[in-house]
Short mmCIF file of C-alpha atoms and ligand atoms in Angstrom, two decimals:
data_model
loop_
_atom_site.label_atom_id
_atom_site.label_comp_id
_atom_site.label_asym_id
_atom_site.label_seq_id
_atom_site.Cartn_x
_atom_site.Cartn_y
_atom_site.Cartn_z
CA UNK A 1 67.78 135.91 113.23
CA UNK A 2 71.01 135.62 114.84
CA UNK A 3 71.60 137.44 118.19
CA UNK A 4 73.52 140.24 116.64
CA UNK A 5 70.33 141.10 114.69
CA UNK A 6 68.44 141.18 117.89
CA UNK A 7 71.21 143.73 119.49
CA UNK A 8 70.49 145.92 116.07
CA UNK A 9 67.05 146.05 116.31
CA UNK A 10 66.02 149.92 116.75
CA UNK A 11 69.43 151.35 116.88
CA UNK A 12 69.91 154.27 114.46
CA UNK A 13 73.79 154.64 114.83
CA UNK A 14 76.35 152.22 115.58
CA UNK A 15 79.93 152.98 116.13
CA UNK A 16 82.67 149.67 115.69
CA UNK A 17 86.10 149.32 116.63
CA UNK A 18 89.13 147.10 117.61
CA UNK A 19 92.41 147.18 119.46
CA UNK A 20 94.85 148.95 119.24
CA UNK A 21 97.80 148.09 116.37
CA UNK A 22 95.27 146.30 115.57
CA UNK A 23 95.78 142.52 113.86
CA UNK A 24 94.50 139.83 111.56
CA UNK A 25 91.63 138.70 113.91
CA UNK A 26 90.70 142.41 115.10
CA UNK A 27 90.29 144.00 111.45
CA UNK A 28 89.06 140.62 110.07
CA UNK A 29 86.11 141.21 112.74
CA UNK A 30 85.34 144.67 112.47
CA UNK A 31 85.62 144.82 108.56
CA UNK A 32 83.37 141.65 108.65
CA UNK A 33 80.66 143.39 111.43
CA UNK A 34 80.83 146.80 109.16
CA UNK A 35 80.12 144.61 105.81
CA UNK A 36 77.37 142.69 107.52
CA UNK A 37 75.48 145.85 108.97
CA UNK A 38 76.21 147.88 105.44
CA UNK A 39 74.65 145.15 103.58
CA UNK A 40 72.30 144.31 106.17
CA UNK A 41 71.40 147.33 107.63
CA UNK A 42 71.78 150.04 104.89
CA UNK A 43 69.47 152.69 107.28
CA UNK A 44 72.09 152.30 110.59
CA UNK A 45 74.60 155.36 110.10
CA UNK A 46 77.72 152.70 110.93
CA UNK A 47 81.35 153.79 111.13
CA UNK A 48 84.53 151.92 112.17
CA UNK A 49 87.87 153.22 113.67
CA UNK A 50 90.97 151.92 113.76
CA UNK A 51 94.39 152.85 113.97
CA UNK A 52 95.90 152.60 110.50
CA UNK A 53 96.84 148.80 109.49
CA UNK A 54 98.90 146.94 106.54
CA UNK A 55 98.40 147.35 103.14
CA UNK A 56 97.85 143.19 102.55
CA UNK A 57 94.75 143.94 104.39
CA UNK A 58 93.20 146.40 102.28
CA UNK A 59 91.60 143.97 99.77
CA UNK A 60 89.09 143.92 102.25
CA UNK A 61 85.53 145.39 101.46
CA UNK A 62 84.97 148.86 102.55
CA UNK A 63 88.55 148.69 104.15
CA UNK A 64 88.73 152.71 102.49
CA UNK A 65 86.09 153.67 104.97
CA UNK A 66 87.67 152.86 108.07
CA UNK A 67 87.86 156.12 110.03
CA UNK A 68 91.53 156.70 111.79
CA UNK A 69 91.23 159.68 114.26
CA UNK A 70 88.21 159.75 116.24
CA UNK A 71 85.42 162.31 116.38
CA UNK A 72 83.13 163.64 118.65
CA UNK A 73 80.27 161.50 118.12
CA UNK A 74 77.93 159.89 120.43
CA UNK A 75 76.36 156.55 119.50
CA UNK A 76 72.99 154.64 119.78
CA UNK A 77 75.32 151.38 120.26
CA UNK A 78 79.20 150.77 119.91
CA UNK A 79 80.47 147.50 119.73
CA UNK A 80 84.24 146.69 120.16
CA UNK A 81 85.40 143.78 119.34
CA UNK A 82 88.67 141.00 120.07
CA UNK A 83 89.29 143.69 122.71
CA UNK A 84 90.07 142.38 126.18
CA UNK A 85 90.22 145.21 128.26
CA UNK A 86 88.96 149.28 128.02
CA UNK A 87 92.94 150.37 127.72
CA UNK A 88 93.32 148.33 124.72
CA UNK A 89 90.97 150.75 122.65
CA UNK A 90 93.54 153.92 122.94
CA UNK A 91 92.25 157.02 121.60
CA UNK A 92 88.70 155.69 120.95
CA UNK A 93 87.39 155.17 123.95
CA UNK A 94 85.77 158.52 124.14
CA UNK A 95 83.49 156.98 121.72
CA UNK A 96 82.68 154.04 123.60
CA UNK A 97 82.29 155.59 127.06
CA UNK A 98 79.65 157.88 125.83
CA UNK A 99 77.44 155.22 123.66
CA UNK A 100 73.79 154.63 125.06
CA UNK A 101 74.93 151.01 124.86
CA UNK A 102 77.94 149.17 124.60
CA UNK A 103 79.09 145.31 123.31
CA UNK A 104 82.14 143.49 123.67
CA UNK A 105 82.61 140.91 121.17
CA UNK A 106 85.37 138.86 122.64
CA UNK A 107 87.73 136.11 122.74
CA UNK A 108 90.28 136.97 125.86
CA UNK A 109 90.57 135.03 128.62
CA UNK A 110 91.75 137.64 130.00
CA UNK A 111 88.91 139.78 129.04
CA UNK A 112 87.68 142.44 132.39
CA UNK A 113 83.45 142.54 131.04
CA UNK A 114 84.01 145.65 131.02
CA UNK A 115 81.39 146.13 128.26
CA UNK A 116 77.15 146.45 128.82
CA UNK A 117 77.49 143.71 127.42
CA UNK A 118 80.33 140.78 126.92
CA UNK A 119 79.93 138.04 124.34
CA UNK A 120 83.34 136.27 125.47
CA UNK A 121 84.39 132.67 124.45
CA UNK A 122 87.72 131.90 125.80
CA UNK A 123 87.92 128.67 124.16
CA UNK A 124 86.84 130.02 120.61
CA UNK A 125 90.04 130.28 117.89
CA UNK A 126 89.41 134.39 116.89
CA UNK A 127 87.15 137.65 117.44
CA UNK A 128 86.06 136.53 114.15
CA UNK A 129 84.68 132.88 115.14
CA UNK A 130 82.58 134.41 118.22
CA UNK A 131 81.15 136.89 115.62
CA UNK A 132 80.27 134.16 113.55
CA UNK A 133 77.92 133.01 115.85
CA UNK A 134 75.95 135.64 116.33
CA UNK A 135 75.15 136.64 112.70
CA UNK A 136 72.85 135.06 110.58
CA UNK A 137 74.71 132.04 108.29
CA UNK A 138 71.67 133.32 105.91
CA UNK A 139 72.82 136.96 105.63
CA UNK A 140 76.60 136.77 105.20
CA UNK A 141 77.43 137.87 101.73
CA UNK A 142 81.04 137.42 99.86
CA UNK A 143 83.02 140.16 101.51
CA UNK A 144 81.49 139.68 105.41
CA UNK A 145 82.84 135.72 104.87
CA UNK A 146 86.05 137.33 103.13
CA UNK A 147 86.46 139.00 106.15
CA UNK A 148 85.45 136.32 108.84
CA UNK A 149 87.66 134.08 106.86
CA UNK A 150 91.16 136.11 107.30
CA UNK A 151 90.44 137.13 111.13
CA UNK A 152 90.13 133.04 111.57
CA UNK A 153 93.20 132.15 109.54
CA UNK A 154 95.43 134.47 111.39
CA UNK A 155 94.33 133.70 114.75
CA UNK A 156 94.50 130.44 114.88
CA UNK A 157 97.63 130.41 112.53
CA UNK A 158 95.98 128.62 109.39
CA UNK A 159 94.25 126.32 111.31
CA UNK A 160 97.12 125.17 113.36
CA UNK A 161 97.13 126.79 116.90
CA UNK A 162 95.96 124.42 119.44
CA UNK A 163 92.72 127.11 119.69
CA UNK A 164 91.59 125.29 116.40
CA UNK A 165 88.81 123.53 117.06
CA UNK A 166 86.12 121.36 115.07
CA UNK A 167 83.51 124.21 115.12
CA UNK A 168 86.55 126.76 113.55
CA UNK A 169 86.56 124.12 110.87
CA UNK A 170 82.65 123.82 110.18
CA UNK A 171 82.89 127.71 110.31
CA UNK A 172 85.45 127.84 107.71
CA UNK A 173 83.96 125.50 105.69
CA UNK A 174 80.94 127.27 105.49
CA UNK A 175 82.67 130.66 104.86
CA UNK A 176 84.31 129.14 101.98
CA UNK A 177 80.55 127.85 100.59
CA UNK A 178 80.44 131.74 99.99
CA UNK A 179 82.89 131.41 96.86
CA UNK A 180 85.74 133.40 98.64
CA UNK A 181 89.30 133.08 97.01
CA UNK A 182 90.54 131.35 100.72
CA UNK A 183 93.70 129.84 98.91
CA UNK A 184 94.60 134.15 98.42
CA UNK A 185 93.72 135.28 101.38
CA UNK A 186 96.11 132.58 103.42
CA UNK A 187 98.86 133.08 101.37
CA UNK A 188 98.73 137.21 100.58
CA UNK A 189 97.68 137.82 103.87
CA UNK A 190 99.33 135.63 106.21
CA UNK A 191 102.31 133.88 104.72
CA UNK A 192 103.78 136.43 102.20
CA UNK A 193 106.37 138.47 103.83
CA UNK A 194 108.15 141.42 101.97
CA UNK A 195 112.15 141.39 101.85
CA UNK A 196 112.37 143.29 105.02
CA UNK A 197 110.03 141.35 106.72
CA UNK A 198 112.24 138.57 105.94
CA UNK A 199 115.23 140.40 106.58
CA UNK A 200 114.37 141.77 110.27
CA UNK A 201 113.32 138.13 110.69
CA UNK A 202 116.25 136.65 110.31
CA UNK A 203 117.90 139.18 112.02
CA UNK A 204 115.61 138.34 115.17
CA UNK A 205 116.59 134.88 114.60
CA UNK A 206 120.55 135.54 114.55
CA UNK A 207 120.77 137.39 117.64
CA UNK A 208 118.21 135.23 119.75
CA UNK A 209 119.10 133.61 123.04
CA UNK A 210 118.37 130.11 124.86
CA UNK A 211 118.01 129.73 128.25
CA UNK A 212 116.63 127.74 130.75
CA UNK A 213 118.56 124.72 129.23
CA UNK A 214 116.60 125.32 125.76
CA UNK A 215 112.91 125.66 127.32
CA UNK A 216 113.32 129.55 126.54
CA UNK A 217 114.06 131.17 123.77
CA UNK A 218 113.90 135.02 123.91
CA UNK A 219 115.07 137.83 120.90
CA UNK A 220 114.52 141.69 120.69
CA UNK A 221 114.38 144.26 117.66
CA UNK A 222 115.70 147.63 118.41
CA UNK A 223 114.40 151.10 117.39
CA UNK A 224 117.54 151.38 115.58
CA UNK A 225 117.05 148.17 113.83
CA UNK A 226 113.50 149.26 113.06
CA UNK A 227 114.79 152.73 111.86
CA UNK A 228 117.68 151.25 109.69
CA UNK A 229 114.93 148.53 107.83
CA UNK A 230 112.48 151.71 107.38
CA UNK A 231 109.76 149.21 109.02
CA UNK A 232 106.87 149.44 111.80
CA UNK A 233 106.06 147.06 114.59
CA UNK A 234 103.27 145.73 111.21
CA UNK A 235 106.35 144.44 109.81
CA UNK A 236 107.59 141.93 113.19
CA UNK A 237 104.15 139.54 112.76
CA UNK A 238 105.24 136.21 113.13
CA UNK A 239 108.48 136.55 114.75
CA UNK A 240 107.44 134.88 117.89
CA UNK A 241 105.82 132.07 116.28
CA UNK A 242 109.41 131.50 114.71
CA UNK A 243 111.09 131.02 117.32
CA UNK A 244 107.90 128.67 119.13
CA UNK A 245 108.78 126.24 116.70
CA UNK A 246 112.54 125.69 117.61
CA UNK A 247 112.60 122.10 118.68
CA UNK A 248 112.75 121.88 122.28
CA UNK A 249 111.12 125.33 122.85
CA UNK A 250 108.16 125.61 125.29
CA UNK A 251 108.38 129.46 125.95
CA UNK A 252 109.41 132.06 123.34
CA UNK A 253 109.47 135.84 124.32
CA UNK A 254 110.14 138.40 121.76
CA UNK A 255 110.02 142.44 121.98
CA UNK A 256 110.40 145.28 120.23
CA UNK A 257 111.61 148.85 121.88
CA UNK A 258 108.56 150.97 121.14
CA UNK A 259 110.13 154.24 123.45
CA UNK A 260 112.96 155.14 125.84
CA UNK A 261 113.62 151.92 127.85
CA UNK A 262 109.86 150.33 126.75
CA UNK A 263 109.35 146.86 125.47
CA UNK A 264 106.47 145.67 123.58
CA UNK A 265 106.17 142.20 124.68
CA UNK A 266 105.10 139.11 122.87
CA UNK A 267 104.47 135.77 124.55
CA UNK A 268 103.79 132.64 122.74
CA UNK A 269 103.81 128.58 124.65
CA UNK A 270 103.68 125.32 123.54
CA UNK A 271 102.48 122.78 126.19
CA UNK A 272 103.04 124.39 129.92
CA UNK A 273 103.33 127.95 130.47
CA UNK A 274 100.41 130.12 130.92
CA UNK A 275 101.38 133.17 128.94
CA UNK A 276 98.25 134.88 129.98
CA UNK A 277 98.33 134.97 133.27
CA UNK A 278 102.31 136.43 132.89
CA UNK A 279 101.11 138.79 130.79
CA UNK A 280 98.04 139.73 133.32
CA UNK A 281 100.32 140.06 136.35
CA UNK A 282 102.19 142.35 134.09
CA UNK A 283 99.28 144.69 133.09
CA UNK A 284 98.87 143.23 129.45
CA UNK A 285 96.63 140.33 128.64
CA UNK A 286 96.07 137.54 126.24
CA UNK A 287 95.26 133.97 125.73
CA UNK A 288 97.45 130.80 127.73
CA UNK A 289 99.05 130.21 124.85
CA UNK A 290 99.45 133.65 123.05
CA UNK A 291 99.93 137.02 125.34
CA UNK A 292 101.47 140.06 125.70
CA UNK A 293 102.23 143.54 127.68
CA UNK A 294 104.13 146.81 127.93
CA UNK A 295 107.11 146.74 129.96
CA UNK A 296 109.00 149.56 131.17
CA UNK A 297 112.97 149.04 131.91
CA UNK A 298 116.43 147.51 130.18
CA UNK A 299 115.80 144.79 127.95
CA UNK A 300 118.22 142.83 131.08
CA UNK A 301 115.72 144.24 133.53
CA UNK A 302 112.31 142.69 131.06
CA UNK A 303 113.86 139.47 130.34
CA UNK A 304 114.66 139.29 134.23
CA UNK A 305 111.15 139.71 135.54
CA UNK A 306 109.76 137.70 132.66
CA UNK A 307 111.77 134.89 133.46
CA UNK A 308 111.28 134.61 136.97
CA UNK A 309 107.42 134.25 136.41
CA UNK A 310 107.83 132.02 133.45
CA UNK A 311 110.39 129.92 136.19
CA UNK A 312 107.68 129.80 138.80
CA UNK A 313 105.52 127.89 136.66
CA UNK A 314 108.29 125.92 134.89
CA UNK A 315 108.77 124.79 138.75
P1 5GP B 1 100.75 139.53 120.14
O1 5GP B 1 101.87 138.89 120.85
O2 5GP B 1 100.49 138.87 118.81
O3 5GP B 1 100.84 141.01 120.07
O4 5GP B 1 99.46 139.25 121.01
C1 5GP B 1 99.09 137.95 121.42
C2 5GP B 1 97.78 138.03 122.15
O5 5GP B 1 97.93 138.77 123.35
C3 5GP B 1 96.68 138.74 121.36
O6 5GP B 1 95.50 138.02 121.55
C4 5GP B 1 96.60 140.11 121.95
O7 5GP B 1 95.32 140.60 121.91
C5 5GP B 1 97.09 139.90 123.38
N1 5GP B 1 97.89 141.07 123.78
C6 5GP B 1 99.06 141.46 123.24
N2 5GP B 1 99.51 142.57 123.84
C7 5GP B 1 98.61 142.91 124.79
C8 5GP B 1 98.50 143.98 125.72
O8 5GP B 1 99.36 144.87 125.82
N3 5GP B 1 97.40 143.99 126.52
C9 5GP B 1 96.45 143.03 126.44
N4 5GP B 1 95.38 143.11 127.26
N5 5GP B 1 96.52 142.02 125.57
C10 5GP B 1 97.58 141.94 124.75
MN1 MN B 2 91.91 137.80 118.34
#
């Protein structure tokens, strides 16, 4: 019985849900939790909100019953998972703040325990890999591992990230014993890119800027941009990791305007920079090496305050 199954025990409704815009990692855990307790747990009345996601996720099991407004339900238990802090569940959190109980399922370092309970392992890869744990290898069926799989792949950027450890491999492996299609999921899910994507991509590319002698690299998408490519922030995945890559890089900062003089903020490092913390001290949150806020201002004023903290620790 894994420790999940010991949570479940007596609970007659369960309520599940991620962050907000909500990524690889987060739906790959919830859609993985909501096929283990379906299959599982057929007498648990179990729902799952999220805010809508992208279509190359929807192969996933049960993916049609994800609920996207939320309702005035109170629940025996609600777990949220790869969730690092209460603001990060937007409008669900009148779900979770009236539960009898509530789990966090976590893999922030930045996480607040802001949960009944917090199940957080900074050093594991995904969401996905500290859910492994707790389930029972025994009752995982073909679409939980599915599931598990693509949260861990996109996390931890195939298996690349330096959050990839030797127990994310044995965990993989043993997903893939379950006969899932893993070659698929990779490549529909995490390395296909439509036109556009490609397009706004190398548009982000074009117009990014080095500084700090080549250390930094920083680029920014416009609402106008966004408007003229017809796309949504689902479309920018993988910018940032672009430009992490450029040889010589250790800091790459990319954003997207998401109002009237607000920045969505991405963060990605290679060896020095703790992205977290600069993502903390600016009210967002994240891992050392992947992070991210809100900022308010010009994109001058954002890159100005980024830069000094990413200068402090660049010394
Ligand atoms: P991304 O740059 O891909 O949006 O996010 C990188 C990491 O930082 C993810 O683990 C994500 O959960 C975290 N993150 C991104 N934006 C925010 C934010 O606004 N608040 C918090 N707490 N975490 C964030
Ligand atoms: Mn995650």
């Amino acid at each position: 019985m894994g420790k999940l199954d010991e949570i479940l025990q007596g609970m007659k409704s369960v309520g599940l849900s991620g962050h907000i815009r909500p990524d690889g990692d987060c739906i790959g855990s919830c859609l993985g939790l909501y096929n283990y307790i379906k299959s599982n747990y057929p007498d648990i009345e179990t729902d799952l909100y999220l805010q809508t996601f992208a279509e190359k996720f929807e192969f996933l099991k049960y993916s049609d019953e994800v609920k996207h407004e939320p309702e005035n339900k109170k629940y025996d238990l609600f777990i949220l998972l790869d969730s690092s802090s209460i603001d990060r569940l937007g409008e669900f959190q009148p779900m979770f703040d009236s539960a009898e109980k509530t789990v966090c399922i976590d893999h922030h370092i930045s996480n607040d325990k802001f949960a009944m309970e917090n199940i957080v392992v900074p050093e594991a890869s995904s969401a996905c890999e500290v859910l492994y744990e707790l389930l029972d290898e025994d009752k995982i069926d073909y679409n939980t591992a599915e599931a598990l799989y693509m949260g861990i792949v996109h996390d931890s950027g195939a298996f690349k990230y330096s959050n990839t450890s030797m127990k994310t491999m044995t965990i993989a492996g043993k997903l893939m014993s379950k006969g899932i299609p893993f070659t698929n999921i990779i490549d529909n899910t995490f390395y296909t890119k439509t036109y556009v994507q490609n397009q706004i991509l190398g548009r982000a590319l074009l117009e990014s800027v080095m500084f700090f002698d080549g250390k930094c690299v920083f680029s920014v998408v416009s609402r106008k941009e966004m408007d003229f490519y017809n796309i949504t922030y689902k479309d920018l995945d993988g910018i940032v990791e672009q430009l992490r890559i450029i040889k010589g890089v250790e800091c790459a900062i990319f954003m997207y305007e998401t109002g009237e003089l607000e920045y969505k903020v991405s963060m990605r490092s290679n060896d020095i920079v703790d992205v977290s913390a600069i993502a903390t001290y600016f009210g967002g949150g994240g891992h050392i090496r992947a992070a991210g806020c809100n900022m308010k201002g010009t994109i001058y004023d954002v890159l100005n305050n980024i830069s000094e903290q990413i200068e402090l620790q660049l010394g």
